[in-house]
Coordinates of C-alpha atoms in Angstrom, one line a residue:
Chain U
X1 CA 24.5 -2.6 52.9
X2 CA 22.0 -3.1 50.1
X3 CA 19.0 -2.6 52.4
X4 CA 19.0 1.2 52.5
X5 CA 18.8 1.1 48.7
X6 CA 16.0 -1.4 48.5
X7 CA 14.0 0.2 51.3
X8 CA 13.1 3.6 49.8
X9 CA 12.1 1.9 46.6
X10 CA 9.6 -0.4 48.3
X11 CA 8.3 2.5 50.3
X12 CA 7.7 4.3 47.1
X13 CA 5.6 1.4 45.8
X14 CA 3.6 1.2 49.0
X15 CA 2.8 4.8 49.2
X16 CA 0.2 5.1 46.4
X17 CA 2.3 7.6 44.4
X18 CA 3.1 5.5 41.5
X19 CA 6.9 5.1 41.0
X20 CA 7.5 4.7 37.3
X21 CA 10.8 2.9 37.9
X22 CA 9.2 0.0 39.9
X23 CA 6.4 -0.5 37.3
X24 CA 8.8 -0.4 34.4
X25 CA 11.0 -3.1 35.9
X26 CA 8.1 -5.5 36.1
X27 CA 7.1 -4.8 32.6
X28 CA 10.7 -5.2 31.5
X29 CA 10.9 -8.6 33.2
X30 CA 7.8 -9.8 31.4
X31 CA 9.2 -8.4 28.1
X32 CA 12.5 -10.2 28.7
X33 CA 10.8 -13.5 29.4
X34 CA 8.8 -13.2 26.3
X35 CA 11.9 -12.3 24.3
X36 CA 13.8 -15.3 25.7
X37 CA 10.9 -17.5 24.7
X38 CA 10.9 -16.1 21.2
X39 CA 14.7 -16.4 20.9
X40 CA 14.6 -20.0 22.0
X41 CA 11.9 -20.8 19.4
X42 CA 14.0 -19.1 16.7
X43 CA 17.1 -21.0 17.6
X44 CA 15.2 -24.3 17.6
X45 CA 13.8 -23.5 14.2
X46 CA 17.3 -22.9 12.8
X47 CA 18.6 -26.1 14.4
X48 CA 15.7 -28.0 12.9
X49 CA 16.4 -26.5 9.5
X50 CA 20.0 -27.5 9.7
X51 CA 19.1 -31.1 10.7
X52 CA 16.6 -31.3 7.8
X53 CA 19.3 -30.1 5.4
X54 CA 21.8 -32.5 6.7
X55 CA 19.3 -35.3 6.3
X56 CA 18.7 -34.3 2.7
X57 CA 22.5 -34.3 2.1
X58 CA 22.8 -37.7 3.7
X59 CA 20.0 -39.0 1.5
X60 CA 22.1 -38.1 -1.6
X61 CA 25.4 -39.2 0.0
X62 CA 25.7 -42.7 -1.4
X63 CA 26.3 -44.1 2.1
X64 CA 25.4 -47.7 2.6
X65 CA 24.9 -49.3 6.0
X66 CA 24.9 -53.2 6.1
X67 CA 24.5 -55.4 9.1
X68 CA 25.3 -59.1 8.9
X69 CA 26.4 -61.6 11.6
X70 CA 26.7 -59.0 14.3
X71 CA 29.0 -56.7 12.3
X72 CA 27.9 -53.4 10.9
X73 CA 29.7 -52.1 7.8
X74 CA 29.5 -48.5 6.6
X75 CA 30.7 -47.7 3.1
X76 CA 30.1 -45.0 0.5
X77 CA 29.4 -45.7 -3.2
X78 CA 30.9 -43.5 -5.9
X79 CA 30.8 -43.5 -9.7
X80 CA 34.2 -44.1 -11.2
X81 CA 35.4 -44.4 -14.8
X82 CA 37.0 -47.8 -15.3
X83 CA 38.7 -49.4 -18.2
X84 CA 37.4 -52.9 -18.9
X85 CA 38.5 -54.8 -22.0
X86 CA 39.9 -51.6 -23.4
X87 CA 36.6 -49.8 -23.0
X88 CA 35.9 -47.0 -20.7
X89 CA 32.8 -47.6 -18.6
X90 CA 31.2 -45.8 -15.6
X91 CA 30.6 -48.0 -12.7
X92 CA 29.4 -47.8 -9.1
X93 CA 32.4 -48.6 -6.9
X94 CA 32.2 -49.3 -3.1
X95 CA 34.6 -47.6 -0.7
X96 CA 34.5 -49.2 2.7
X97 CA 34.7 -46.6 5.5
X98 CA 34.2 -48.4 8.8
X99 CA 33.3 -51.7 10.3
X100 CA 31.9 -51.9 13.8
X101 CA 31.4 -55.1 15.8
X102 CA 27.9 -54.2 16.8
X103 CA 24.9 -55.7 15.0
X104 CA 21.8 -53.8 14.2
X105 CA 18.5 -55.4 15.3
X106 CA 17.4 -57.7 12.6
X107 CA 19.6 -59.8 10.5
X108 CA 20.7 -58.7 7.0
X109 CA 19.4 -55.1 7.5
X110 CA 20.8 -52.7 5.0
X111 CA 20.2 -49.0 4.3
X112 CA 21.3 -47.6 1.0
X113 CA 21.1 -43.9 0.2
X114 CA 21.0 -42.4 -3.3
X115 CA 24.3 -42.4 -5.2
X116 CA 25.0 -39.2 -7.0
X117 CA 27.5 -39.0 -9.9
X118 CA 29.8 -36.4 -8.5
X119 CA 32.2 -36.5 -11.4
X120 CA 29.3 -35.6 -13.7
X121 CA 28.3 -32.8 -11.5
X122 CA 31.8 -31.4 -11.4
X123 CA 32.2 -31.7 -15.2
X124 CA 28.9 -29.9 -15.9
X125 CA 28.5 -27.4 -13.0
X126 CA 29.8 -24.5 -15.0
X127 CA 27.6 -25.3 -18.0
X128 CA 24.4 -25.4 -15.9
X129 CA 25.3 -22.5 -13.7
X130 CA 25.8 -20.2 -16.6
X131 CA 22.1 -20.6 -17.2
X132 CA 21.4 -18.5 -14.2
X133 CA 22.1 -15.3 -16.1
X134 CA 19.7 -16.2 -18.8
X135 CA 17.0 -17.1 -16.2
X136 CA 17.5 -13.7 -14.5
X137 CA 17.3 -11.9 -17.8
X138 CA 14.0 -13.6 -18.7
X139 CA 12.6 -12.9 -15.3
X140 CA 13.6 -9.2 -15.3
X141 CA 12.3 -8.5 -18.8
X142 CA 9.1 -10.4 -18.1
X143 CA 8.4 -8.7 -14.7
X144 CA 8.9 -5.2 -16.2
X145 CA 6.5 -6.1 -19.1
X146 CA 4.1 -7.7 -16.6
X147 CA 4.1 -4.6 -14.3
X148 CA 3.3 -2.3 -17.2
X149 CA 0.4 -4.5 -18.4
X150 CA -0.9 -5.0 -14.9
X151 CA -1.0 -1.3 -14.2
X152 CA -2.8 -0.6 -17.5
X153 CA -5.3 -3.5 -16.9
X154 CA -6.0 -2.3 -13.3
X155 CA -6.6 1.3 -14.5
X156 CA -8.8 0.0 -17.3
X157 CA -10.8 -1.8 -14.7
X158 CA -11.5 1.5 -13.0
X159 CA -12.4 3.2 -16.3
X160 CA -15.9 4.5 -16.9
X161 CA -15.4 3.8 -20.6
X162 CA -17.2 0.5 -21.3
X163 CA -14.8 -0.5 -24.1
X164 CA -11.7 0.0 -22.0
X165 CA -13.3 -1.8 -19.0
X166 CA -14.2 -4.7 -21.3
X167 CA -10.8 -4.8 -22.9
X168 CA -9.1 -5.1 -19.5
X169 CA -11.5 -7.7 -18.1
X170 CA -11.3 -9.7 -21.4
X171 CA -7.5 -9.7 -21.3
X172 CA -7.4 -10.9 -17.7
X173 CA -10.1 -13.6 -18.3
X174 CA -8.5 -14.9 -21.5
X175 CA -5.0 -15.2 -20.1
X176 CA -6.0 -16.6 -16.7
X177 CA -8.2 -19.1 -18.4
X178 CA -5.4 -20.7 -20.4
X179 CA -2.2 -22.5 -19.3
X180 CA 1.1 -20.6 -19.3
X181 CA 2.7 -23.5 -21.1
X182 CA 0.2 -23.2 -23.9
X183 CA 0.8 -19.5 -24.1
X184 CA 4.5 -19.9 -24.5
X185 CA 4.0 -22.5 -27.3
X186 CA 1.4 -20.2 -28.9
X187 CA 3.9 -17.4 -29.3
X188 CA 6.7 -19.6 -30.3
X189 CA 5.1 -22.2 -32.5
X190 CA 1.7 -20.8 -33.6
X191 CA 2.6 -17.2 -34.5
X192 CA 5.1 -18.3 -37.2
X193 CA 2.1 -19.7 -39.1
X194 CA 1.0 -16.1 -39.4
X195 CA 4.4 -15.1 -40.6
X196 CA 5.5 -13.7 -37.2
X197 CA 8.6 -15.5 -36.0
X198 CA 9.8 -14.7 -32.5
X199 CA 13.0 -15.9 -30.9
X200 CA 12.5 -18.2 -28.0
X201 CA 13.5 -15.5 -25.6
X202 CA 11.0 -13.0 -27.0
X203 CA 8.2 -15.5 -27.1
X204 CA 8.9 -16.5 -23.6
X205 CA 9.1 -13.0 -22.3
X206 CA 5.9 -12.1 -24.1
X207 CA 4.0 -15.1 -22.7
X208 CA 5.4 -14.7 -19.1
X209 CA 4.7 -11.0 -19.2
X210 CA 1.2 -11.3 -20.5
X211 CA 0.4 -14.1 -18.0
X212 CA 1.8 -12.5 -14.9
X213 CA 0.4 -9.1 -16.0
X214 CA -3.1 -10.6 -15.9
X215 CA -2.5 -12.0 -12.4
X216 CA -0.7 -8.9 -11.1
X217 CA -3.5 -6.6 -12.3
X218 CA -5.5 -7.9 -9.4
X219 CA -2.7 -6.9 -7.0
X220 CA -2.7 -3.4 -8.5
X221 CA -6.4 -3.1 -8.3
X222 CA -6.3 -4.0 -4.6
X223 CA -3.6 -1.3 -4.2
X224 CA -5.7 1.3 -6.0
X225 CA -8.7 0.3 -3.9
X226 CA -6.7 0.7 -0.7
X227 CA -6.4 4.4 -1.3
X228 CA -9.5 5.9 0.4
X229 CA -12.0 8.2 -1.3
X230 CA -11.0 11.0 1.1
X231 CA -7.5 11.1 -0.5
X232 CA -9.0 11.7 -3.9
X233 CA -11.4 14.3 -2.6
X234 CA -8.6 16.2 -0.7
X235 CA -6.6 16.3 -4.0
X236 CA -9.5 17.4 -6.0
X237 CA -10.4 20.1 -3.5
X238 CA -6.9 21.5 -3.8
X239 CA -7.6 21.9 -7.5
X240 CA -5.8 18.9 -8.9
X241 CA -6.8 17.4 -12.2
X242 CA -7.7 13.7 -12.4
X243 CA -4.3 13.0 -13.9
X244 CA -2.5 14.9 -11.2
X245 CA -4.6 13.2 -8.5
X246 CA -3.7 9.8 -9.9
X247 CA 0.0 10.5 -10.4
X248 CA 0.7 12.5 -7.2
X249 CA -1.7 11.0 -4.6
X250 CA -3.2 7.7 -5.6
X251 CA -0.5 5.8 -7.5
X252 CA 2.3 6.4 -4.9
X253 CA 0.1 5.0 -2.2
X254 CA -1.2 2.1 -4.3
X255 CA 2.3 1.1 -5.3
X256 CA 3.4 1.0 -1.7
X257 CA 0.6 -1.4 -1.0
X258 CA 1.3 -3.5 -4.1
X259 CA 5.0 -3.9 -3.9
X260 CA 5.2 -6.8 -1.4
X261 CA 2.8 -9.0 -3.3
X262 CA 4.6 -8.1 -6.5
X263 CA 7.8 -9.4 -4.9
X264 CA 6.0 -12.7 -4.5
X265 CA 5.0 -12.7 -8.1
X266 CA 8.6 -12.0 -9.2
X267 CA 9.8 -14.9 -7.2
X268 CA 7.3 -17.3 -8.7
X269 CA 8.0 -15.9 -12.1
X270 CA 11.7 -16.7 -11.7
X271 CA 10.7 -20.4 -11.3
X272 CA 8.1 -20.3 -14.1
X273 CA 10.8 -19.1 -16.4
X274 CA 11.8 -22.7 -16.5
X275 CA 8.9 -23.3 -18.8
X276 CA 10.5 -21.2 -21.5
X277 CA 13.1 -24.0 -21.9
X278 CA 10.4 -25.9 -23.7
X279 CA 11.0 -23.8 -26.7
X280 CA 14.4 -25.4 -26.9
X281 CA 16.2 -22.1 -27.9
X282 CA 16.6 -20.3 -24.6
X283 CA 19.6 -21.6 -22.8
X284 CA 18.5 -20.9 -19.2
X285 CA 19.0 -23.2 -16.2
X286 CA 16.3 -25.7 -16.9
X287 CA 17.3 -26.1 -20.6
X288 CA 20.9 -26.7 -19.7
X289 CA 20.0 -29.1 -16.9
X290 CA 17.8 -31.3 -19.1
X291 CA 20.3 -31.1 -22.0
X292 CA 23.3 -32.5 -20.1
X293 CA 21.1 -34.8 -18.1
X294 CA 19.7 -36.5 -21.2
X295 CA 23.0 -36.7 -23.0
X296 CA 24.6 -38.8 -20.3
X297 CA 21.5 -40.2 -18.7
X298 CA 22.3 -38.4 -15.5
X299 CA 18.9 -36.6 -15.2
X300 CA 18.8 -36.8 -11.4
X301 CA 22.1 -35.1 -10.9
X302 CA 21.3 -32.5 -13.5
X303 CA 17.9 -31.7 -12.0
X304 CA 19.3 -31.7 -8.5
X305 CA 21.9 -29.1 -9.6
X306 CA 19.2 -26.9 -11.2
X307 CA 17.0 -27.3 -8.2
X308 CA 19.7 -26.1 -5.9
X309 CA 20.3 -23.1 -8.1
X310 CA 16.7 -22.2 -8.2
X311 CA 16.4 -22.6 -4.5
X312 CA 19.3 -20.4 -3.8
X313 CA 17.9 -17.7 -6.2
X314 CA 14.5 -17.8 -4.5
X315 CA 16.1 -17.7 -1.0
X316 CA 18.0 -14.5 -2.0
X317 CA 14.9 -13.0 -3.6
X318 CA 12.7 -13.9 -0.6
X319 CA 15.1 -12.3 1.9
X320 CA 15.3 -9.2 -0.4
X321 CA 11.6 -9.1 -0.5
X322 CA 11.1 -9.3 3.3
X323 CA 13.7 -6.6 3.7
X324 CA 11.6 -4.4 1.4
X325 CA 8.4 -5.3 3.1
X326 CA 9.6 -4.3 6.6
X327 CA 11.1 -1.1 5.2
X328 CA 7.8 -0.2 3.6
X329 CA 5.9 -1.1 6.7
X330 CA 8.2 0.9 8.9
X331 CA 8.0 3.9 6.6
X332 CA 5.4 6.5 6.7
X333 CA 2.1 4.6 6.8
Chain K
X1 CA -20.8 45.1 -0.1
X2 CA -21.3 42.3 -2.7
X3 CA -21.5 38.8 -1.5
X4 CA -18.5 36.6 -2.0
X5 CA -20.5 33.4 -2.1
X6 CA -23.8 33.3 -3.9
X7 CA -25.8 30.1 -4.1
X8 CA -29.0 30.4 -6.2
X9 CA -31.8 27.9 -6.4
X10 CA -29.6 24.9 -5.7
X11 CA -31.1 21.4 -5.9
X12 CA -29.4 18.1 -5.3
X13 CA -30.8 14.6 -5.8
X14 CA -29.1 11.4 -4.8
X15 CA -31.1 9.1 -7.0
X16 CA -34.7 9.6 -5.9
X17 CA -33.6 11.3 -2.7
X18 CA -34.1 15.1 -2.8
X19 CA -31.3 16.2 -0.5
X20 CA -31.2 20.0 -1.2
X21 CA -34.4 21.8 -2.0
X22 CA -34.1 25.0 -3.9
X23 CA -31.4 26.4 -1.5
X24 CA -30.3 30.0 -2.0
X25 CA -27.7 31.7 0.2
X26 CA -25.4 34.7 0.2
X27 CA -22.3 35.2 2.3
X28 CA -20.5 38.4 2.6
X29 CA -16.7 38.8 2.5
X30 CA -15.1 38.2 6.0
X31 CA -18.3 36.7 7.3
X32 CA -18.1 33.5 9.4
X33 CA -21.2 31.4 8.9
X34 CA -22.0 28.2 10.8
X35 CA -24.3 25.6 9.3
X36 CA -26.0 23.5 11.9
X37 CA -28.7 20.8 11.8
X38 CA -29.3 17.2 12.5
X39 CA -27.4 14.6 10.5
X40 CA -29.0 14.0 7.2
X41 CA -30.3 17.5 6.9
X42 CA -28.1 18.2 3.9
X43 CA -25.6 20.6 5.4
X44 CA -22.5 18.6 4.4
X45 CA -23.9 18.1 0.9
X46 CA -24.5 21.9 0.6
X47 CA -20.9 22.6 1.6
X48 CA -19.5 20.0 -0.8
X49 CA -21.6 21.4 -3.6
X50 CA -19.8 24.8 -3.3
X51 CA -16.6 23.4 -4.7
X52 CA -18.3 20.7 -6.8
X53 CA -17.0 17.8 -4.8
X54 CA -20.7 16.9 -5.1
X55 CA -22.3 18.0 -8.4
X56 CA -25.5 19.8 -7.7
X57 CA -28.4 18.8 -9.9
X58 CA -29.7 22.4 -10.5
X59 CA -28.9 26.0 -9.7
X60 CA -25.8 28.1 -9.7
X61 CA -22.8 28.6 -7.5
X62 CA -20.8 31.8 -7.5
X63 CA -17.6 32.4 -5.5
X64 CA -15.7 35.6 -6.0
X65 CA -17.1 36.2 -9.4
X66 CA -16.6 32.7 -10.7
X67 CA -20.0 31.5 -11.6
X68 CA -20.8 27.9 -12.4
X69 CA -24.1 26.5 -13.6
X70 CA -24.9 23.1 -12.2
X71 CA -26.1 21.9 -15.6
X72 CA -23.0 23.1 -17.5
X73 CA -21.0 20.7 -19.6
X74 CA -17.8 20.5 -21.6
X75 CA -14.3 22.0 -21.4
X76 CA -15.3 25.5 -20.3
X77 CA -17.5 24.1 -17.5
X78 CA -14.6 22.0 -16.2
X79 CA -12.3 25.0 -16.3
X80 CA -14.9 27.0 -14.3
X81 CA -15.0 24.2 -11.7
X82 CA -11.3 24.3 -11.5
X83 CA -11.3 28.1 -11.0
X84 CA -14.0 27.6 -8.3
X85 CA -11.8 25.1 -6.5
X86 CA -8.9 27.5 -6.5
X87 CA -11.1 30.1 -4.8
X88 CA -12.1 27.7 -2.0
X89 CA -10.1 25.8 0.6
X90 CA -11.6 22.8 2.2
X91 CA -11.1 21.0 5.5
X92 CA -12.5 17.5 6.0
X93 CA -13.8 15.7 9.0
X94 CA -11.2 12.9 8.4
X95 CA -8.4 15.4 7.7
X96 CA -7.3 13.5 4.6
X97 CA -3.7 14.4 4.8
X98 CA -1.5 12.5 2.3
X99 CA 0.1 9.7 4.3
X100 CA 3.0 9.2 1.9
X101 CA 4.2 12.8 2.2
X102 CA 5.8 14.7 5.1
X103 CA 3.9 17.5 6.7
X104 CA 5.7 20.1 4.6
X105 CA 5.3 18.1 1.4
X106 CA 1.5 17.9 2.2
X107 CA 1.3 21.7 2.5
X108 CA 3.4 22.6 -0.6
X109 CA 1.7 19.9 -2.8
X110 CA -1.1 22.2 -3.8
X111 CA 0.9 25.4 -4.6
X112 CA 3.6 23.4 -6.5
X113 CA 1.4 20.9 -8.4
X114 CA -1.7 22.9 -9.0
X115 CA -0.4 26.5 -9.2
X116 CA 3.0 25.6 -10.6
X117 CA 4.7 27.7 -7.9
X118 CA 8.5 27.2 -7.6
X119 CA 9.4 25.0 -4.6
X120 CA 11.4 27.6 -2.6
X121 CA 8.5 30.1 -2.8
X122 CA 6.0 27.4 -1.8
X123 CA 8.1 26.3 1.2
X124 CA 8.3 29.8 2.5
X125 CA 4.5 30.1 2.2
X126 CA 3.9 26.7 3.7
X127 CA 6.2 27.4 6.7
X128 CA 4.3 30.6 7.3
X129 CA 0.9 28.9 7.4
X130 CA 2.3 26.0 9.4
X131 CA 3.6 28.5 11.9
X132 CA 0.2 30.2 12.1
X133 CA -1.4 26.9 13.1
X134 CA 1.5 26.2 15.5
X135 CA 2.7 23.1 13.6
X136 CA 5.9 24.3 12.1
X137 CA 7.9 22.2 14.6
X138 CA 6.5 19.0 13.0
X139 CA 7.1 19.9 9.4
X140 CA 9.4 16.9 8.7
X141 CA 7.2 14.4 10.5
X142 CA 4.8 12.1 8.7
X143 CA 1.0 12.5 9.3
X144 CA 0.5 9.0 10.9
X145 CA 2.8 10.0 13.8
X146 CA 0.6 12.9 14.8
X147 CA -2.6 13.3 16.9
X148 CA -5.9 14.0 15.3
X149 CA -5.8 17.6 16.4
X150 CA -2.4 18.1 15.0
X151 CA -3.5 16.5 11.7
X152 CA -6.5 18.8 11.4
X153 CA -4.4 21.9 12.1
X154 CA -2.1 20.8 9.3
X155 CA -5.0 20.2 7.0
X156 CA -6.1 23.8 7.7
X157 CA -2.6 25.0 6.9
X158 CA -2.7 23.0 3.7
X159 CA -5.9 24.7 2.6
X160 CA -4.7 28.2 3.7
X161 CA -1.5 27.8 1.7
X162 CA -3.5 27.8 -1.5
X163 CA -4.6 31.3 -0.5
X164 CA -8.3 30.7 -1.1
X165 CA -11.0 33.4 -0.9
X166 CA -13.2 31.3 1.3
X167 CA -12.7 28.4 3.6
X168 CA -15.1 25.5 3.8
X169 CA -15.1 23.3 7.0
X170 CA -16.9 20.0 6.9
X171 CA -17.4 19.0 10.6
X172 CA -13.7 19.7 11.3
X173 CA -13.9 18.5 14.9
X174 CA -16.3 15.5 14.7
X175 CA -13.6 12.9 14.3
X176 CA -11.5 14.2 17.2
X177 CA -11.2 13.1 20.8
X178 CA -12.9 15.6 23.0
X179 CA -9.6 16.9 24.5
X180 CA -8.3 17.7 21.0
X181 CA -11.2 19.8 19.8
X182 CA -10.1 22.9 21.6
X183 CA -6.8 23.3 19.7
X184 CA -8.5 23.0 16.3
X185 CA -11.3 25.5 17.3
X186 CA -8.6 27.9 18.5
X187 CA -6.9 27.7 15.1
X188 CA -10.2 28.3 13.4
X189 CA -10.9 31.3 15.5
X190 CA -7.6 32.7 14.5
X191 CA -8.3 32.2 10.9
X192 CA -11.6 34.0 11.3
X193 CA -9.9 36.8 13.1
X194 CA -7.5 37.2 10.2
X195 CA -10.5 38.1 8.0
X196 CA -11.1 34.8 6.2
X197 CA -14.6 34.2 4.9
X198 CA -15.7 30.9 6.5
X199 CA -18.5 28.5 6.1
X200 CA -18.5 25.9 8.8
X201 CA -20.6 22.8 9.1
X202 CA -20.4 21.9 12.8
X203 CA -22.0 20.5 15.9
X204 CA -20.0 22.8 18.1
X205 CA -22.7 25.1 19.3
X206 CA -20.2 26.9 21.6
X207 CA -18.0 27.8 18.6
X208 CA -21.1 28.9 16.6
X209 CA -22.2 31.1 19.3
X210 CA -18.8 32.6 20.0
X211 CA -17.3 33.0 16.6
X212 CA -20.1 33.0 14.0
X213 CA -21.6 36.2 12.5
X214 CA -24.6 34.2 11.3
X215 CA -25.9 30.7 12.2
X216 CA -27.9 28.9 9.5
X217 CA -30.1 26.0 10.5
X218 CA -30.8 23.3 8.0
X219 CA -33.5 20.6 8.1
X220 CA -34.7 18.2 5.4
X221 CA -32.7 20.0 2.7
X222 CA -33.9 23.5 3.4
X223 CA -32.6 26.5 5.3
X224 CA -35.1 26.9 8.1
X225 CA -33.5 29.7 10.0
X226 CA -30.7 32.3 9.4
X227 CA -29.9 34.7 12.2
X228 CA -27.4 36.2 14.5
X229 CA -26.2 33.6 17.0
X230 CA -27.4 35.5 20.0
X231 CA -30.9 35.8 18.6
X232 CA -30.9 32.2 17.5
X233 CA -29.9 30.8 20.8
X234 CA -32.1 33.2 22.8
X235 CA -35.2 33.0 20.7
X236 CA -35.3 30.3 18.1
X237 CA -38.2 30.8 15.7
X238 CA -38.6 27.3 14.3
X239 CA -39.6 24.4 16.6
X240 CA -37.0 22.2 15.0
X241 CA -34.3 24.8 15.8
X242 CA -35.6 24.9 19.4
X243 CA -35.3 21.1 19.6
X244 CA -31.8 21.3 18.3
X245 CA -30.7 23.9 20.8
X246 CA -32.5 22.2 23.7
X247 CA -30.6 19.1 22.9
X248 CA -27.3 21.0 22.9
X249 CA -28.2 22.6 26.2
X250 CA -29.1 19.4 27.9
X251 CA -25.9 17.8 26.5
X252 CA -24.0 20.7 28.0
X253 CA -25.5 19.8 31.3

């Protein structure tokens, strides 16, 4: 029964008139094979990620594995508040979980993972987490300030006025030549000597904005350079003034080019906002983590908490950025 | 009839290089003039000087009673250049459509931004000129999705929508695949037929012969020959013109 269906198709292939259906199916097969390979790779990457994550969780789980006399014991350690001699103290307590009559190779082998004070984490989670809002606030203010400066510096770099050109290169050189940490302290601690007292937040935003503005001006410059000379000529030939040419033709194209790298800058700025905690007056993630960590000597727990929050924030921002990137790429270029 | 384009004693230097040597040229309204010559002969520079895309070093340019001195300066001079650019439409070798705008946006950009025309009026005008180059059906498309020939036809529509007095074409078909050249030349013939004054820098001898009223030959920054196409192709006076035409003939096979 299937023969009559197959036969005419093969005939079509043999008779040199090219049958598009036959060709396409071969290309399709190749494409599918390639797709399968890619999918398999992607799945394996995801599985590896999950295993690495599980390993990291295990590393902080407080699990202990001991092997003595042909018996393997598994237990977890936890911090507990105990009352001893009418005094409350925090102690590591062992909770046996399982005992197996199989010895591990080597006598007296033991594996102990890191013990995390989960009670401390529970008690301070809200306090640390509420720093996220402040972190986002600093980042958003700073990035807006930085973008404005970067744009001006990049345009200054294109200027034929020697003073404006010098001003923009001077700014970029000075800021890139000094540490961000120093700049934050300068605005917070040095300016009061001149009678200018800035709040920690303002000093931080000023320093972050100035710093990232200098770096991002290079991104903007590349964006402006990516717009060909022909575009300007076409605009000028239509009778546009230099300002109209910049606003209507050059800037929209330059921005499109510069937005993805600017997303990267925003992500790294979110993390660098942690430096603002050094002023001691901006209650963002890092400040809160170090405060509670020091108070109870639980720095590891506190920093791990902050690290997780930073990581989640950057994960969200990164996925947002790659969404933006594909959207711009797909667009009208 | 008074000439619509009047170029007098134009000189252009690029550094030490003397690219245009005392060039004078008059073009009458509705005339179609082709500028031919080997590359480096200064023909593109001459064209680009007419709307001050290239600033001439000496001489004057006059288009439709707007007269600009090359050596002028200041606010008034800039205003004159602006007026000059409104009198001229330009079509580039590389099309130079704005990639971030749709076809329709490309065409209304000039009237709206430069002339301050209201959008509805500009769209009506733009659709009319897109229709005349046969590209109205692509008005919502973005330039990167079009062929070179289609892009160039839209670039012509964009220039026409500004309702210029003269059209300048700078090698409009040189960046095109051979099979796309015809559609652009056909649009240009149509523009010529509608009575537009045209100055065309081109290597398309066939077009020059068929459509041009005059063909001007340039070499080393000078106009070496200026005659009716039939005369030029039949009996070139200058040996350099003869060489140029022979090369075209042998290329034609």
